[in-house]
CSV table of C-alpha atoms and ligand atoms in Angstrom, one decimal:
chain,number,residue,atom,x,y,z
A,11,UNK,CA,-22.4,14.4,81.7
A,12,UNK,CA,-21.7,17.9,83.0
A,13,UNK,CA,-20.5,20.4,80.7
A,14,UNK,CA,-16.4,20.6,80.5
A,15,UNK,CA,-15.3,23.1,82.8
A,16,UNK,CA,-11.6,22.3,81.6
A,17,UNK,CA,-10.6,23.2,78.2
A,18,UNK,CA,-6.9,21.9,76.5
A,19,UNK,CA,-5.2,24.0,73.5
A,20,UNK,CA,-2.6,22.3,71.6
A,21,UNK,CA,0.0,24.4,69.8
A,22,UNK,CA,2.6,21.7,67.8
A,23,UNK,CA,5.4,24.1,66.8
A,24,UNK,CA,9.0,23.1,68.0
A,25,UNK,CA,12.6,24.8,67.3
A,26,UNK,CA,13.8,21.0,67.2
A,27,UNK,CA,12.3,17.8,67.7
A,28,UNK,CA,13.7,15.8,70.5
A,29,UNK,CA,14.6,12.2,69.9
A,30,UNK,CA,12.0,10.5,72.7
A,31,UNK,CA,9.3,13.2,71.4
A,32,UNK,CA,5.9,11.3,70.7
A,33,UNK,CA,3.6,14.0,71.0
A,34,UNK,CA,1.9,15.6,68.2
A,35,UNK,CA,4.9,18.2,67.3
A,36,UNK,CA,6.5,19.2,64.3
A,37,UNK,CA,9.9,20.9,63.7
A,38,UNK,CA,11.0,23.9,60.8
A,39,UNK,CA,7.2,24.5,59.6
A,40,UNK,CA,7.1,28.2,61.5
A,41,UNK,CA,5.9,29.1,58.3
A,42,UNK,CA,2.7,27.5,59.0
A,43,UNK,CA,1.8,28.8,62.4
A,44,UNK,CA,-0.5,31.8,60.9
A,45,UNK,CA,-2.9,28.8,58.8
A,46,UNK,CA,-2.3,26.8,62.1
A,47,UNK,CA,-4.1,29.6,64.2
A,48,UNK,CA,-6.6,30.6,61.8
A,49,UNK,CA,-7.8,26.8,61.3
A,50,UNK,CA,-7.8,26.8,65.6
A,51,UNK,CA,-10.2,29.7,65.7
A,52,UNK,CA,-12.2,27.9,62.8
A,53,UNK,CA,-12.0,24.8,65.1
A,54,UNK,CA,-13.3,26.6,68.2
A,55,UNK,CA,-16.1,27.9,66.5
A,56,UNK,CA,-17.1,24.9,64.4
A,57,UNK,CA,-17.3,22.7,68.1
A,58,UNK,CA,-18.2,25.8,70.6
A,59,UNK,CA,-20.5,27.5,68.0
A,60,UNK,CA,-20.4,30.3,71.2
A,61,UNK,CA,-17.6,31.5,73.8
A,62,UNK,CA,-17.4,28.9,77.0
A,63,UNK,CA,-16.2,29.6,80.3
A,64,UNK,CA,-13.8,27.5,81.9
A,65,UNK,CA,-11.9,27.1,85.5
A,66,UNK,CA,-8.9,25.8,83.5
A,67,UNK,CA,-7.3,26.1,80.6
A,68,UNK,CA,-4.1,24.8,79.6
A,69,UNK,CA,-1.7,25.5,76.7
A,70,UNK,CA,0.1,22.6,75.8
A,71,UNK,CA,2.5,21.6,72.8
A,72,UNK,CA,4.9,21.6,70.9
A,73,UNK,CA,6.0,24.4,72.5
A,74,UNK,CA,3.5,27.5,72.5
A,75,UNK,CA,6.3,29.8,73.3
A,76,UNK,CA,7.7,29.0,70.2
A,77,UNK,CA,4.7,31.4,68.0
A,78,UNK,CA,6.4,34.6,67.5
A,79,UNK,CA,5.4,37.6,69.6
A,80,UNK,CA,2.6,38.7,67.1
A,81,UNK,CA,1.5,35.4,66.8
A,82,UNK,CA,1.6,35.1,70.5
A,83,UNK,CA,-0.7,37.5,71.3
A,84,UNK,CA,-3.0,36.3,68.4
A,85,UNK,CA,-3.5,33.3,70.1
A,86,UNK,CA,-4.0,34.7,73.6
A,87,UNK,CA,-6.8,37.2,71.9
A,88,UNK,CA,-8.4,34.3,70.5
A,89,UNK,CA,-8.5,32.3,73.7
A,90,UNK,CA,-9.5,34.9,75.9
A,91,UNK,CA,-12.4,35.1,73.4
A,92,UNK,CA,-13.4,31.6,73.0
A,93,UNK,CA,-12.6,29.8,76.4
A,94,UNK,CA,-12.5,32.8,78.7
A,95,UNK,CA,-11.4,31.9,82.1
A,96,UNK,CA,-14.0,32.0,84.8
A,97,UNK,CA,-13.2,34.4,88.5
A,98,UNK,CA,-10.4,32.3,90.1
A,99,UNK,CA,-9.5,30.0,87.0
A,100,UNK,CA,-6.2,28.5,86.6
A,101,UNK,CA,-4.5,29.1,83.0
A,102,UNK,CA,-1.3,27.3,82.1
A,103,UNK,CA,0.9,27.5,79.5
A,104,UNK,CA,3.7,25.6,78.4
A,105,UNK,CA,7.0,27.0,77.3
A,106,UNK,CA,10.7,25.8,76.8
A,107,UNK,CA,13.5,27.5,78.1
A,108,UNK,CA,14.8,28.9,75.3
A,109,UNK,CA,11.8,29.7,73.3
A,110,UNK,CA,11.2,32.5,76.4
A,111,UNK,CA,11.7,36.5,76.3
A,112,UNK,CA,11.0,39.0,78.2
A,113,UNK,CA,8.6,40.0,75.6
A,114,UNK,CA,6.7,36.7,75.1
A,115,UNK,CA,6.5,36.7,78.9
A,116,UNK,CA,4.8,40.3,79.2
A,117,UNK,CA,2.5,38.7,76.9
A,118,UNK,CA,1.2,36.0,78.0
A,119,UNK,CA,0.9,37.6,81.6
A,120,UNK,CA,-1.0,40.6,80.4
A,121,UNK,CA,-2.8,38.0,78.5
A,122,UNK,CA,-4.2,36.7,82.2
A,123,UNK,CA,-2.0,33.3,82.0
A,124,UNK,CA,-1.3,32.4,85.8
A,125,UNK,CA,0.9,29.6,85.5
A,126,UNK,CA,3.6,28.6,83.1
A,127,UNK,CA,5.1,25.5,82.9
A,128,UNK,CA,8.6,24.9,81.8
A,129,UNK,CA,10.0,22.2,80.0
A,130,UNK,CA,13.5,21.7,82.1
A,131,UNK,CA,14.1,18.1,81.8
A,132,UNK,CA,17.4,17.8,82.9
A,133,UNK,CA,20.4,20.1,84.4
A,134,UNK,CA,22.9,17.7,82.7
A,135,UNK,CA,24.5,18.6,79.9
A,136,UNK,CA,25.0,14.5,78.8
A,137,UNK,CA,21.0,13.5,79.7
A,138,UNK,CA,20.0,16.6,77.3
A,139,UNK,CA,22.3,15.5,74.9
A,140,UNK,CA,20.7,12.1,74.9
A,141,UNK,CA,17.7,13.4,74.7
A,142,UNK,CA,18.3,15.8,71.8
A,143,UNK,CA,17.0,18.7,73.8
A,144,UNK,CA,18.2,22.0,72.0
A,145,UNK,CA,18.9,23.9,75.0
A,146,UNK,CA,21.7,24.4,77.6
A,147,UNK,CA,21.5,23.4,81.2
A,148,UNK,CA,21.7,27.5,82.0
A,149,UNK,CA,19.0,28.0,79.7
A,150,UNK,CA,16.9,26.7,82.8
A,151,UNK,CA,17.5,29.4,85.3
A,152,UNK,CA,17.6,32.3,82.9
A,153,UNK,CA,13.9,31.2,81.4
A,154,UNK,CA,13.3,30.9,85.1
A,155,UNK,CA,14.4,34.6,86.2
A,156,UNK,CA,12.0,35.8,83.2
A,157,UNK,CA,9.0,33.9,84.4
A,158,UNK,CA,9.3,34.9,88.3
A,159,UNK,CA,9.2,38.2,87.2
A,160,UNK,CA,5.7,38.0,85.9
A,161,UNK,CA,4.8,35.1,87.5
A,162,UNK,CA,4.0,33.3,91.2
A,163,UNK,CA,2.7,30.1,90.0
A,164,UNK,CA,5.1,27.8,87.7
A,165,UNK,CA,6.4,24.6,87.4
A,166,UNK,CA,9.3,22.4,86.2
A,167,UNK,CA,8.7,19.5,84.1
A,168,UNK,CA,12.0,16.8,84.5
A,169,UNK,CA,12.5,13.4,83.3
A,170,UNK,CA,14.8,10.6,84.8
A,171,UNK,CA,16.1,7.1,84.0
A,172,UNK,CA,18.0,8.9,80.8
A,173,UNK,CA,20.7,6.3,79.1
A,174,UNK,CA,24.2,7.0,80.9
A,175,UNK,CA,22.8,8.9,83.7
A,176,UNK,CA,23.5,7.8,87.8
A,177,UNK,CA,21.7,8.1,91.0
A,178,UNK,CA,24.3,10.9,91.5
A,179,UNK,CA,23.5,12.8,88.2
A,180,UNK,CA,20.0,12.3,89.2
A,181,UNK,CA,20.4,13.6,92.4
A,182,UNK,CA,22.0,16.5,91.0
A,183,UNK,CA,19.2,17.1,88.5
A,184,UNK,CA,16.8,17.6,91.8
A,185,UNK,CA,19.2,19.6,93.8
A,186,UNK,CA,19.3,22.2,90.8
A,187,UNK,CA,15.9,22.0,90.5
A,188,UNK,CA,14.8,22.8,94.1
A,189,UNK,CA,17.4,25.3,93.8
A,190,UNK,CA,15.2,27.4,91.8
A,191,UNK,CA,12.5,27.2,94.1
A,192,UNK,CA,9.6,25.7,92.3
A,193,UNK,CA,6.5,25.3,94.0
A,194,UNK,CA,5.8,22.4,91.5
A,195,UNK,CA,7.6,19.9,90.0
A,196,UNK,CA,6.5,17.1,87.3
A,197,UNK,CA,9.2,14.0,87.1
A,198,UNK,CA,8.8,11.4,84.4
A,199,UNK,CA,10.4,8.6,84.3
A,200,UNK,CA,12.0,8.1,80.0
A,201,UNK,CA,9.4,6.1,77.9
A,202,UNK,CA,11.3,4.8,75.0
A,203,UNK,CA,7.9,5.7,72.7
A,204,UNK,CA,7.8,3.3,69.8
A,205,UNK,CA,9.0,4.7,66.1
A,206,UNK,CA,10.7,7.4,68.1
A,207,UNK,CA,15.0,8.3,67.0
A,208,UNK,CA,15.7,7.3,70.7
A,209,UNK,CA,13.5,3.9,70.5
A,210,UNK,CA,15.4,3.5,67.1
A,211,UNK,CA,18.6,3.6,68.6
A,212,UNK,CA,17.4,1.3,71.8
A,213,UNK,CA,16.4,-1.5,69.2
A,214,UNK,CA,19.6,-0.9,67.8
A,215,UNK,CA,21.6,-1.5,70.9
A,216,UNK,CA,23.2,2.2,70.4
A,217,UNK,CA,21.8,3.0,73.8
A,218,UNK,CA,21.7,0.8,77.0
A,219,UNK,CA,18.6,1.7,79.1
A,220,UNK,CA,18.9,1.9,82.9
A,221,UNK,CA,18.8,-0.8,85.4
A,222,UNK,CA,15.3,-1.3,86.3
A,223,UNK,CA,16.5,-1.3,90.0
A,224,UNK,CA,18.2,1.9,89.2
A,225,UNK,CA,15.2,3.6,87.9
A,226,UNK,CA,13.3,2.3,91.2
A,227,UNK,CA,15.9,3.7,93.5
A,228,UNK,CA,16.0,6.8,91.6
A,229,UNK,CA,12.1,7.2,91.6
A,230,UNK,CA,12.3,6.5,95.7
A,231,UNK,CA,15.1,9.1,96.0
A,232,UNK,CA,13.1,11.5,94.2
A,233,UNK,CA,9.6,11.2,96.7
A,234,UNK,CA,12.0,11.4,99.4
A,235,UNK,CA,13.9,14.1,98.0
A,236,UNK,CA,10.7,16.6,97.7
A,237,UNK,CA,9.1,15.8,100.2
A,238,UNK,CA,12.0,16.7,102.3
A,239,UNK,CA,12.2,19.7,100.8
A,240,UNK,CA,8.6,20.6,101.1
A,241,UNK,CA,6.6,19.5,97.7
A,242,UNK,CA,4.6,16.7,98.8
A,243,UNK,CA,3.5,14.0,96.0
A,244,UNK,CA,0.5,14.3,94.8
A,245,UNK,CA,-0.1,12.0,91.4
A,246,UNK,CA,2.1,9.3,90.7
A,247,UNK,CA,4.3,12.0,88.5
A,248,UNK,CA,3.6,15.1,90.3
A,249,UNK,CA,4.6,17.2,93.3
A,250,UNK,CA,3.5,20.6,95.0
A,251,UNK,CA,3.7,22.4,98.2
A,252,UNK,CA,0.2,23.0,99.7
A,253,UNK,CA,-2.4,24.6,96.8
A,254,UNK,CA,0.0,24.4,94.1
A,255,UNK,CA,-1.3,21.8,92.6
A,256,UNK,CA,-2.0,21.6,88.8
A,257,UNK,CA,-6.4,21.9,88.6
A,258,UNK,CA,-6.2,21.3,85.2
A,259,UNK,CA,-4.9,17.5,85.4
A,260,UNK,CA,-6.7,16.8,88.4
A,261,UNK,CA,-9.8,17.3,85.9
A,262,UNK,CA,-8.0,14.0,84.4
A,263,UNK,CA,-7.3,11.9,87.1
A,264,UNK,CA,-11.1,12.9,88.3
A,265,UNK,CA,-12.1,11.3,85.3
A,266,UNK,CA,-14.2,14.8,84.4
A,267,UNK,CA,-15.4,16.3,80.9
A,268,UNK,CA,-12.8,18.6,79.1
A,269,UNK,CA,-12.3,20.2,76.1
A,270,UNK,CA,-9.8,19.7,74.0
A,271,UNK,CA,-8.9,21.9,70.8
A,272,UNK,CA,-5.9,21.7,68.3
A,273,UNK,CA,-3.8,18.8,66.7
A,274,UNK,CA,-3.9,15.5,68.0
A,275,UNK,CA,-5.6,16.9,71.0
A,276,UNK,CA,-8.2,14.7,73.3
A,277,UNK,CA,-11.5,15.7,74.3
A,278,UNK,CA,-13.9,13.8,76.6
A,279,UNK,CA,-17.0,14.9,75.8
A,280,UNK,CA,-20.5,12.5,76.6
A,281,UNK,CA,-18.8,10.1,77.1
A,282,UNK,CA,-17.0,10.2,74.0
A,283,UNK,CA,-13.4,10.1,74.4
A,284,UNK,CA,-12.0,11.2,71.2
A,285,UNK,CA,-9.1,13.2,69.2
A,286,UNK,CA,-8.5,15.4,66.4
A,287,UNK,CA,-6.1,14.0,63.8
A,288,UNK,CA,-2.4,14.2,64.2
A,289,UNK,CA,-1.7,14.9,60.6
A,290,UNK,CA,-0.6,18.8,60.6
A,291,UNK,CA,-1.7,19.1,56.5
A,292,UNK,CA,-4.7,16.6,57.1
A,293,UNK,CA,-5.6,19.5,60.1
A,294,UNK,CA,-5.4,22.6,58.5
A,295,UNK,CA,-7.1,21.3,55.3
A,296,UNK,CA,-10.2,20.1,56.6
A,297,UNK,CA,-10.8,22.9,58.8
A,298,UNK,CA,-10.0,25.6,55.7
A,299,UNK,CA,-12.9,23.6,54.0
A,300,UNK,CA,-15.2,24.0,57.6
A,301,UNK,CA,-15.0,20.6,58.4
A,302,UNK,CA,-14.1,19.5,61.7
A,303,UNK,CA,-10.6,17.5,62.3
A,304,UNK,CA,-12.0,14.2,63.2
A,305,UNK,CA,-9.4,11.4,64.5
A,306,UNK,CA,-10.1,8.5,66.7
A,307,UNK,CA,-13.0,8.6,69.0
A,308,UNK,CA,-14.2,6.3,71.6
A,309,UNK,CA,-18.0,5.6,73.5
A,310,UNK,CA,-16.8,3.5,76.8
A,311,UNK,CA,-19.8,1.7,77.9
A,312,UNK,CA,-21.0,2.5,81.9
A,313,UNK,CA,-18.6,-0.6,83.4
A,314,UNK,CA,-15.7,-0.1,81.3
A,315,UNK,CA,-16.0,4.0,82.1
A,316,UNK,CA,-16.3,3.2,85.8
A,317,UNK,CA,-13.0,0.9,86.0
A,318,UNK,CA,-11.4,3.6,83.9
A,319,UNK,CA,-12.4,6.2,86.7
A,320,UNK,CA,-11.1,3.6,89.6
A,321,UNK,CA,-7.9,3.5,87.4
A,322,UNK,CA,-7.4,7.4,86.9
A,323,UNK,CA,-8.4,7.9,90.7
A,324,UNK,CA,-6.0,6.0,91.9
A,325,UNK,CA,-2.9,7.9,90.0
A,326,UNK,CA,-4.0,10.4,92.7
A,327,UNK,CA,-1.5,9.3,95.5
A,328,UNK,CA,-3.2,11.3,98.4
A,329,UNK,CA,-6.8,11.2,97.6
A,330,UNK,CA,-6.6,7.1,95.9
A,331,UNK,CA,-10.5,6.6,95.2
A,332,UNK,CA,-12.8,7.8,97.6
A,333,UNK,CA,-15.8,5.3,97.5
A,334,UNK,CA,-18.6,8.1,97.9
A,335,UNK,CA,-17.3,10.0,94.8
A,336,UNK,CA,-16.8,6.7,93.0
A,337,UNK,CA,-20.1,6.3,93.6
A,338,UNK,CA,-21.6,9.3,92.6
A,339,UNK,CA,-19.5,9.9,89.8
A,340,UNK,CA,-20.1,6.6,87.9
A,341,UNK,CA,-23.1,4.7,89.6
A,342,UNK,CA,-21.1,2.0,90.7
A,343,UNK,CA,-20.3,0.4,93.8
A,344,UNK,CA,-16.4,-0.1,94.1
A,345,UNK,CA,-16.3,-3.0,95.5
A,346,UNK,CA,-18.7,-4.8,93.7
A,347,UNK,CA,-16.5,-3.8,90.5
A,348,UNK,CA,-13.0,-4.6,91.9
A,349,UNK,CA,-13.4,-6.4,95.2
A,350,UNK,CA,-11.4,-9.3,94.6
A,351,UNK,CA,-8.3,-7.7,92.8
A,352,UNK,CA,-8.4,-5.0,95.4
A,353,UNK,CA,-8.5,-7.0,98.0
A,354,UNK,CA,-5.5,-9.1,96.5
A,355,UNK,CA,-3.3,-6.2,96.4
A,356,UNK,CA,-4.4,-5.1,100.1
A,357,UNK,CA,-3.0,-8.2,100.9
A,358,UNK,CA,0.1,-8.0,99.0
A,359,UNK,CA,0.8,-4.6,100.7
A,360,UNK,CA,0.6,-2.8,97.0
A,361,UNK,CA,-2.5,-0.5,98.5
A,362,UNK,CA,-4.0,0.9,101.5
A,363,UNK,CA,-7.5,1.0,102.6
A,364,UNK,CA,-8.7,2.9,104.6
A,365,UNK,CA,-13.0,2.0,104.2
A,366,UNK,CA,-12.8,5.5,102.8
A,367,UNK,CA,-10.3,5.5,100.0
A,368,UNK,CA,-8.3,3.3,98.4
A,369,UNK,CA,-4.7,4.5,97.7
A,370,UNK,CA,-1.6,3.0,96.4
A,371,UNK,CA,0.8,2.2,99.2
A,372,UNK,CA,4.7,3.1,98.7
A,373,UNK,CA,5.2,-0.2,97.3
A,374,UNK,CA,1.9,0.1,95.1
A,375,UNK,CA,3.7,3.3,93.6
A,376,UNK,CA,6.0,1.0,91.7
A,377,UNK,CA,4.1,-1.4,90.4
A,378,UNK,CA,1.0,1.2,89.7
A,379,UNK,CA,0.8,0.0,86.6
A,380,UNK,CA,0.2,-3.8,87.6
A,381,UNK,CA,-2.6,-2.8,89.9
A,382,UNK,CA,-4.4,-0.6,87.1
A,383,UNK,CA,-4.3,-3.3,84.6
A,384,UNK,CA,-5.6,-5.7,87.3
A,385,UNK,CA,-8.9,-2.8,88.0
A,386,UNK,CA,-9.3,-2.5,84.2
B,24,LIG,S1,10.0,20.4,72.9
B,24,LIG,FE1,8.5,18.9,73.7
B,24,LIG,S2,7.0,18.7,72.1
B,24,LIG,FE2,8.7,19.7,71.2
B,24,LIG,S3,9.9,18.0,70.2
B,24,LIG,FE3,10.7,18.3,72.3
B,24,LIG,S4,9.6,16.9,73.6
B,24,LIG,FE4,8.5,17.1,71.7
């Protein structure tokens, strides 16, 4: 396997937690974001041993706007040391509306970040409440005016199907959206995650989740919606105007090496798809006695890597899986893996084929997950 030219940084402090929040986050332990970075570093050099160039780097959480100015800028020193971006590279970070300042945005722009992407979720002041977000629907556009100040590259990251929400409110949501003139937009439809406060309540029949129907329509709005107003889909969840695409998670959906540093975060490395442990104490201690944080890890054997490529390609709504890079990438023929179940859905209109590529049709894009199960 090449060697990773894409590099992930997790950073899991939060103001709050939000009640659908699965992700490896944790709420009122500021305290602990000096150890966190320190252990980080440790971290970077235990795996690196040296600095590595990469053509993306991305800053995920938690909510890495949520360090505290000094802290900020320790983490950007230590990144730009460690994974120094290479002439052209694309460097993301992840922030919430209002974790952002005018100060923390200086920094992460003299830092060399290009592209920040902001957690907006909603522009309704009953979906945020439903989904426990801590911050105000105006909270948006004023994060917003700070990051366009310093920045030309940014997205908005929005969720839909939220319990009590419409077509209407949805609609809204967009309009408010494309209002600020994103160039890129991520929309997610809710996954009640399991153990989560809003699963909890689901089980408990405190919230009614949408219609499936409605979620459909809503989804189908939404394509139409950006595309009419210029930011063509791209990935089953993702939309951009013309080069505004996120690199970074096309490295995913490419099936391709990255790095991946901090808790809970995934690497795929050899073939090795693994993670760090998502146990903040468990983290921090084992790296203060210079042991790496091991967590799950995974060797997929050649056929079971190459369906997992087909699978990733093909959340890729423009470029589906091209046969020739298919190929190349995994040794296999395409056909001779899937043949018969791609053939199937040709003939139930859920993908196109075009001898070239393989791509999910419009109808495909709702039942994506049918297909994929179907390729794996
Ligand atoms: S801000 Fe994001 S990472 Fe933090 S708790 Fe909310 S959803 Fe989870």
């Amino acid at each position: 396997m090449n060697r990773p030219r894409a590099a992930y940084v997790h950073i899991p402090f939060c103001a709050h937690k939000c009640g659908y929040c699965d992700f490896a986050s944790v709420a009122g332990l500021d305290s602990l974001a000096g150890r966190y970075l320190s252990a980080l570093e440790r971290e970077l050099s235990l795996r690196l041993a040296e600095p590595q160039s990469v053509d993306t780097l991305f800053v995920g959480g938690g909510t890495p706007t949520q360090l505290e100015p000094r802290l900020l800028e320790r983490l950007m020193t230590l990144l730009r040391r460690w994974l120094p971006l290479s002439p052209g590279g694309e460097w993301t970070v992840e922030a919430n509306p209002n974790t952002l300042d005018a100060t923390k945005v200086g920094i992460l722009a003299d830092a060399g970040v290009g592209r920040i992407s902001l957690g907006a979720q909603s522009f309704d002041p009953n979906a945020l409440k439903v989904l426990e977000r801590n911050h105000h629907p105006g909270d948006v556009s004023r994060a917003v005016e700070l990051i366009t100040r310093r920045f030309r590259s940014w997205s908005l990251d929005l969720i839909f199907g939220v319990p009590g929400s419409s077509l209407s409110s949805w609609l809204s949501d967009l309009d408010a959206a494309l209002a600020l003139a994103p160039a890129h937009l991520s929309c997610y439809g809710l996954v009640y995650e399991k153990g989560t406060p809003l699963w909890k309540s689901l089980v408990r029949g405190q919230v009614q989740p949408l219609d499936e129907d409605l979620e459909r329509t809503m989804y189908e709005a939404t394509i139409d919606r950006l595309e009419a107003a210029g930011l063509a889909m791209y990935e089953i969840s993702n939309f951009a105007r013309p080069g505004a695409e996120c690199r970074h998670n096309l490295v995913y959906w490419a099936n391709e090496p990255y790095f991946g540093f901090g808790l809970g975060a995934a690497r795929y490395l050899d073939h090795v798809r693994a993670s760090n442990t998502r146990d903040l104490s468990a983290y921090l201690r084992r790296l203060e006695s210079g042991l790496v944080p091991t967590g799950p890890s995974e060797q997929l054997p050649p056929e079971a890597r190459a369906r997992e490529t087909a699978i990733l390609n093909l959340r890729r709504t423009r470029l589906g899986i091209d046969r020739a890079e298919f190929t190349a990438r995994t040794g296999f023929q395409l056909d001779d893996l899937c043949g018969p179940a791609l053939e199937r859905h040709r003939q139930a209109g859920l993908i196109v084929d075009d001898h070239r590529r393989v791509r999910l049709s419009r109808a495909g894009l709702f039942l994506a997950d049918t297909v994929m199960a179907d390729l794996l």
